[in-house]
Amino acid sequence: MEKWKGKIAVVTGASAGIGISIVKSLVSYGVHVIGLARRVEKVEELVNELQNADGKVYAYKCDVADQQSVAAAFQWMEEKFGGVDILINNAGVYKFMKILDDGETVNDDLKQTVDVNLMGVVYCTRAAFATMKNREFSHIIHMNSIGGHFVPFPSDSSPFYNIYCASKYGITATNEVLRQELALSEYSKKIRVTSISPGEVKTEMVAAAGGDAEKYYETIPFLLPEDVAESVIYVLSTPARVNVTEVIIRPTGERI
Ligand SMILES: NC(=O)c1ccc[n+]([C@@H]2O[C@H](COP(=O)([O-])OP(=O)(O)OC[C@H]3O[C@@H](n4cnc5c(N)ncnc54)[C@H](OP(=O)(O)O)[C@@H]3O)[C@@H](O)[C@H]2O)c1
């Protein structure tokens, strides 16, 4: 990780779960991190908690589903830091519902899932890429899911995935498209892309979706957010000639 010391990373969804663990890991290696989230006050708590770490944390309010909000955040980073070296597209939402459910909010919830999980990744990647062009070496990492590679059949331990899996399949394809676009560009040796796909991770996601988190995690094996953060450090730490493009990380014994 020595090559990243003093460099600038952006972590979306830095107010909870996996995002918090990634921020903590990166600053422990001397990387300076801008944490983006709508609940910016939660990221500000991290700024205080990590003020003695090797890297510095900055908090910036951003809704990744809103192009203008993303543009404002990256413009601020360009002005303050001259660009970014690492982008971790981590922000994501999951809703407990079915595509065919009745209800007035269903269409909005489906749209929000795609807007955050897929379009948010595209907006942030485009904005970060514009600032990475003049950097020495950069890396874009997407927090995908095993649900981006197959659709688990619903059961007690695997709820309905509505449009969540489609949004994550979209990341699998987008990651490969970005790899190809970069390989054909003048940045082919300068910018790497990686998709990391965890199985179940114990975070705020189930509670945020309105589920009974305590009961849910009693019945299934799960990873901890720091396990996923370690996979981020692994892909970043490989030599520049190595591009780990796909990582799948499951809790031992996961059945889906
Ligand atoms: N937990 C799992 O089992 C699991 C498994 C595989 C993949 N993943 C993926 O891992 C990533 C992190 O999930 P998590 O489990 O850590 O979930 P979490 O604890 O619910 O955290 C989600 C994060 O995403 C942010 N976010 C949501 N909507 C946003 C928006 N519109 N703009 C900016 N930030 C937004 C939230 O911040 P604010 O609400 O403050 O904006 C929060 O920081 C997601 O992409 C998820 O799909 C999770």
Coordinates of C-alpha atoms and ligand atoms in Angstrom, one line a residue:
M1 CA 0.0 0.0 0.0
E2 CA 3.1 2.2 0.1
K3 CA 2.3 3.6 -3.4
W4 CA -1.0 5.0 -2.1
K5 CA 0.4 6.8 0.9
G6 CA -0.6 10.5 0.7
K7 CA -3.0 9.9 -2.2
I8 CA -6.6 10.9 -2.4
A9 CA -9.5 8.4 -2.2
V10 CA -13.3 8.9 -2.4
V11 CA -15.6 6.5 -0.7
T12 CA -19.3 6.8 -1.5
G13 CA -21.7 5.6 1.2
A14 CA -19.2 6.4 3.9
S15 CA -21.8 6.9 6.6
A16 CA -22.5 3.2 7.4
G17 CA -21.5 -0.4 7.2
I18 CA -18.9 -1.4 4.6
G19 CA -18.1 2.2 3.7
I20 CA -17.0 3.1 7.2
S21 CA -14.7 0.1 7.4
I22 CA -13.2 1.0 4.0
V23 CA -12.5 4.6 5.2
K24 CA -10.9 3.2 8.4
S25 CA -8.7 0.8 6.5
L26 CA -7.5 3.4 3.9
V27 CA -6.6 6.0 6.5
S28 CA -4.6 3.4 8.4
Y29 CA -2.4 3.2 5.3
G30 CA -1.9 6.9 5.1
V31 CA -4.4 7.5 2.3
H32 CA -6.5 10.7 2.6
V33 CA -10.2 9.9 2.2
I34 CA -13.2 12.0 1.3
G35 CA -16.3 10.2 2.6
L36 CA -19.5 11.0 0.7
A37 CA -23.0 10.3 2.0
R38 CA -26.4 12.0 2.4
R39 CA -26.1 11.7 6.2
V40 CA -22.9 13.8 6.2
E41 CA -23.1 14.2 10.0
K42 CA -22.3 10.4 10.3
V43 CA -19.1 10.9 8.2
E44 CA -18.2 14.0 10.3
E45 CA -18.3 11.6 13.3
L46 CA -15.7 9.5 11.5
V47 CA -13.6 12.7 10.8
N48 CA -13.4 13.2 14.6
E49 CA -12.9 9.5 15.5
L50 CA -10.0 9.2 13.0
Q51 CA -8.3 12.6 13.5
N52 CA -5.1 10.9 14.7
A53 CA -4.9 8.4 11.9
D54 CA -2.1 8.4 9.3
G55 CA -4.5 9.7 6.6
K56 CA -7.0 12.5 7.0
V57 CA -10.8 12.1 6.5
Y58 CA -13.0 14.7 4.9
A59 CA -16.8 14.7 4.9
Y60 CA -18.9 15.9 2.0
K61 CA -22.6 15.7 1.5
C62 CA -23.6 14.0 -1.7
D63 CA -26.5 12.1 -3.1
V64 CA -24.9 9.8 -5.7
A65 CA -28.3 9.4 -7.6
D66 CA -28.3 13.1 -8.3
Q67 CA -26.0 14.2 -11.1
Q68 CA -25.7 17.7 -9.9
S69 CA -24.8 16.7 -6.4
V70 CA -22.1 14.4 -7.7
A71 CA -20.8 17.1 -10.0
A72 CA -20.6 19.6 -7.0
A73 CA -18.8 17.0 -4.9
F74 CA -16.1 16.3 -7.5
Q75 CA -15.7 20.0 -8.4
W76 CA -14.9 20.6 -4.7
M77 CA -12.4 17.8 -4.7
E78 CA -10.8 19.1 -7.9
E79 CA -10.4 22.5 -6.3
K80 CA -9.2 21.3 -2.9
F81 CA -7.0 18.3 -3.9
G82 CA -6.4 18.7 -7.7
G83 CA -8.3 15.4 -8.3
V84 CA -8.7 11.9 -6.9
D85 CA -6.5 8.7 -7.2
I86 CA -9.0 6.1 -5.9
L87 CA -12.8 5.9 -6.2
I88 CA -14.7 3.3 -4.2
N89 CA -18.3 3.2 -5.5
N90 CA -19.8 1.7 -2.4
A91 CA -23.1 3.5 -1.9
G92 CA -26.1 1.2 -2.3
V93 CA -29.7 0.5 -1.3
Y94 CA -31.8 -2.6 -1.0
K95 CA -35.5 -2.6 -0.5
F96 CA -37.6 -5.5 1.0
M97 CA -40.2 -5.8 -1.8
K98 CA -41.2 -7.5 -5.0
I99 CA -41.3 -6.0 -8.5
L100 CA -45.0 -7.1 -8.7
D101 CA -46.0 -5.7 -5.3
D102 CA -49.0 -3.4 -5.2
G103 CA -48.4 0.1 -3.8
E104 CA -47.9 3.6 -4.7
T105 CA -44.2 3.7 -3.7
V106 CA -43.1 0.6 -5.5
N107 CA -42.1 2.3 -8.8
D108 CA -40.2 5.0 -6.9
D109 CA -38.4 2.4 -4.8
L110 CA -37.4 0.4 -7.9
K111 CA -36.2 3.6 -9.6
Q112 CA -34.2 4.6 -6.6
T113 CA -32.5 1.2 -6.4
V114 CA -31.3 1.6 -10.0
D115 CA -30.5 5.3 -9.6
V116 CA -28.3 4.7 -6.6
N117 CA -26.8 1.3 -7.3
L118 CA -26.1 1.7 -11.0
M119 CA -26.5 5.3 -12.2
G120 CA -24.7 6.5 -9.0
V121 CA -21.8 4.3 -10.0
V122 CA -21.8 5.7 -13.5
Y123 CA -22.0 9.3 -12.4
C124 CA -19.2 9.0 -9.8
T125 CA -17.0 7.0 -12.2
R126 CA -17.4 9.6 -15.0
A127 CA -16.7 12.5 -12.6
A128 CA -13.7 10.7 -11.0
F129 CA -12.3 9.7 -14.4
A130 CA -12.2 13.3 -15.5
T131 CA -9.9 14.1 -12.5
M132 CA -7.9 10.9 -12.8
K133 CA -6.7 11.7 -16.4
N134 CA -3.8 13.8 -15.0
R135 CA -3.0 11.7 -12.0
E136 CA 0.0 9.3 -12.0
F137 CA -2.0 6.0 -11.3
S138 CA -5.6 5.4 -10.3
H139 CA -8.0 2.7 -9.3
I140 CA -11.8 2.5 -9.5
I141 CA -13.5 -0.1 -7.3
H142 CA -17.2 -1.0 -7.4
M143 CA -19.0 -2.6 -4.4
N144 CA -21.0 -5.2 -6.4
S145 CA -22.7 -8.3 -4.8
I146 CA -23.0 -12.0 -5.5
G147 CA -26.5 -10.8 -6.6
G148 CA -24.6 -9.3 -9.5
H149 CA -23.7 -12.7 -10.8
F150 CA -26.8 -14.9 -10.1
V151 CA -30.3 -14.4 -8.6
P152 CA -30.8 -16.3 -5.4
F153 CA -34.1 -18.2 -5.2
P154 CA -36.2 -16.6 -2.5
S155 CA -36.3 -18.5 0.9
D156 CA -36.2 -17.6 4.6
S157 CA -32.6 -16.7 4.3
S158 CA -32.8 -15.2 0.9
P159 CA -35.6 -12.6 0.4
F160 CA -37.0 -11.3 -2.8
Y161 CA -34.3 -9.3 -4.7
N162 CA -36.7 -7.2 -6.9
I163 CA -34.5 -5.0 -9.1
Y164 CA -31.5 -5.1 -6.8
C165 CA -29.9 -8.0 -8.7
A166 CA -30.5 -6.2 -12.0
S167 CA -28.8 -3.1 -10.6
K168 CA -25.8 -5.3 -9.5
Y169 CA -25.7 -7.3 -12.8
G170 CA -25.4 -3.8 -14.3
I171 CA -22.3 -3.2 -12.3
T172 CA -20.8 -6.5 -13.5
A173 CA -21.3 -5.5 -17.1
T174 CA -20.3 -1.8 -16.5
N175 CA -17.1 -2.9 -14.8
E176 CA -16.2 -5.0 -17.8
V177 CA -17.1 -2.2 -20.3
L178 CA -15.0 0.2 -18.3
R179 CA -12.1 -2.2 -18.4
Q180 CA -12.4 -2.5 -22.2
E181 CA -12.8 1.2 -22.7
L182 CA -9.7 1.9 -20.6
A183 CA -7.7 -0.9 -22.3
L184 CA -8.4 0.8 -25.7
S185 CA -7.5 4.3 -24.3
E186 CA -4.3 6.2 -23.6
Y187 CA -5.0 5.4 -19.9
S188 CA -4.7 1.6 -20.3
K189 CA -1.6 1.3 -18.0
K190 CA -2.7 4.1 -15.6
I191 CA -6.3 3.3 -14.5
R192 CA -7.5 -0.1 -13.1
V193 CA -11.1 -1.1 -12.5
T194 CA -12.3 -3.8 -10.1
S195 CA -15.7 -5.3 -9.0
I196 CA -15.9 -6.7 -5.5
S197 CA -18.9 -9.0 -4.9
P198 CA -19.6 -9.9 -1.3
G199 CA -22.1 -12.4 -0.1
E200 CA -24.1 -11.5 3.1
V201 CA -22.4 -8.8 5.2
K202 CA -23.8 -7.7 8.6
T203 CA -24.4 -4.0 8.1
E204 CA -27.3 -1.5 8.4
M205 CA -28.7 -2.6 5.1
V206 CA -31.4 -5.0 6.4
A207 CA -32.5 -2.5 9.1
A208 CA -32.5 0.3 6.6
A209 CA -34.8 -1.7 4.4
G210 CA -37.2 -2.2 7.3
G211 CA -36.2 -5.8 8.1
D212 CA -35.7 -7.4 11.5
A213 CA -31.9 -7.4 11.4
E214 CA -31.5 -9.3 14.7
K215 CA -33.6 -12.2 13.5
Y216 CA -32.2 -12.1 10.0
Y217 CA -28.5 -12.5 11.1
E218 CA -29.3 -15.2 13.6
T219 CA -30.1 -17.7 10.8
I220 CA -27.3 -17.2 8.3
P221 CA -23.6 -16.9 8.1
F222 CA -22.3 -13.4 7.4
L223 CA -19.2 -11.4 6.8
L224 CA -18.2 -8.4 8.8
P225 CA -17.6 -5.0 7.0
E226 CA -13.9 -5.2 7.8
D227 CA -13.6 -8.5 5.8
V228 CA -14.8 -6.6 2.7
A229 CA -12.5 -3.7 3.5
E230 CA -9.6 -6.2 3.5
S231 CA -10.4 -7.2 0.0
V232 CA -10.3 -3.6 -1.1
I233 CA -6.8 -3.3 0.4
Y234 CA -5.8 -6.5 -1.3
V235 CA -6.8 -5.3 -4.8
L236 CA -5.3 -1.8 -4.2
S237 CA -2.0 -3.3 -3.0
T238 CA -1.2 -5.5 -6.0
P239 CA 1.6 -4.2 -8.3
A240 CA 0.6 -1.8 -11.1
R241 CA 0.9 -4.6 -13.7
V242 CA -1.8 -6.6 -11.9
N243 CA -5.5 -5.7 -12.3
V244 CA -7.7 -7.9 -10.2
T245 CA -10.9 -7.3 -12.1
E246 CA -13.4 -9.5 -10.1
V247 CA -13.4 -10.6 -6.5
I248 CA -16.1 -12.8 -4.9
I249 CA -16.1 -13.0 -1.2
R250 CA -18.6 -15.1 0.8
P251 CA -19.1 -16.0 4.4
T252 CA -17.9 -19.6 5.0
G253 CA -20.8 -21.9 4.6
E254 CA -23.1 -19.5 2.8
R255 CA -25.8 -21.5 1.1
I256 CA -27.2 -19.1 -1.5
Ligands
LIG1 N1 -24.7 -5.9 3.4 C1 -24.7 -6.8 2.5 O1 -25.0 -8.0 2.7 C2 -24.1 -6.6 1.1 C3 -23.8 -7.6 0.3 C4 -23.3 -7.4 -1.0 C5 -23.1 -6.1 -1.4 N2 -23.4 -5.1 -0.6 C6 -23.2 -3.7 -1.1 O2 -22.3 -3.0 -0.3 C7 -22.5 -1.6 -0.4 C8 -22.6 -1.0 1.0 O3 -23.7 -1.6 1.7 P1 -23.8 -1.8 3.2 O4 -24.2 -3.2 3.5 O5 -22.6 -1.2 3.9 O6 -25.1 -0.9 3.5 P2 -25.5 0.2 4.6 O7 -24.9 -0.1 5.9 O8 -27.0 0.3 4.5 O9 -24.9 1.5 4.0 C9 -25.3 2.0 2.8 C10 -24.5 3.2 2.5 O10 -24.9 3.7 1.2 C11 -25.2 5.1 1.3 N3 -26.2 5.6 0.4 C12 -27.4 5.1 0.1 N4 -28.1 5.8 -0.8 C13 -27.2 6.8 -1.1 C14 -27.3 7.9 -2.0 N5 -28.4 8.2 -2.7 N6 -26.3 8.8 -2.1 C15 -25.1 8.6 -1.3 N7 -25.0 7.5 -0.5 C16 -26.0 6.7 -0.4 C17 -25.7 5.3 2.7 O11 -25.4 6.7 3.1 P3 -26.6 7.7 3.4 O12 -27.8 7.0 3.7 O13 -26.1 8.5 4.6 O14 -26.7 8.5 2.1 C18 -24.7 4.4 3.5 O15 -23.5 5.0 3.8 C19 -23.8 -1.5 -1.2 O16 -23.5 -1.1 -2.5 C20 -24.4 -2.9 -1.2 O17 -25.3 -3.1 -2.2 C21 -23.9 -5.2 0.6

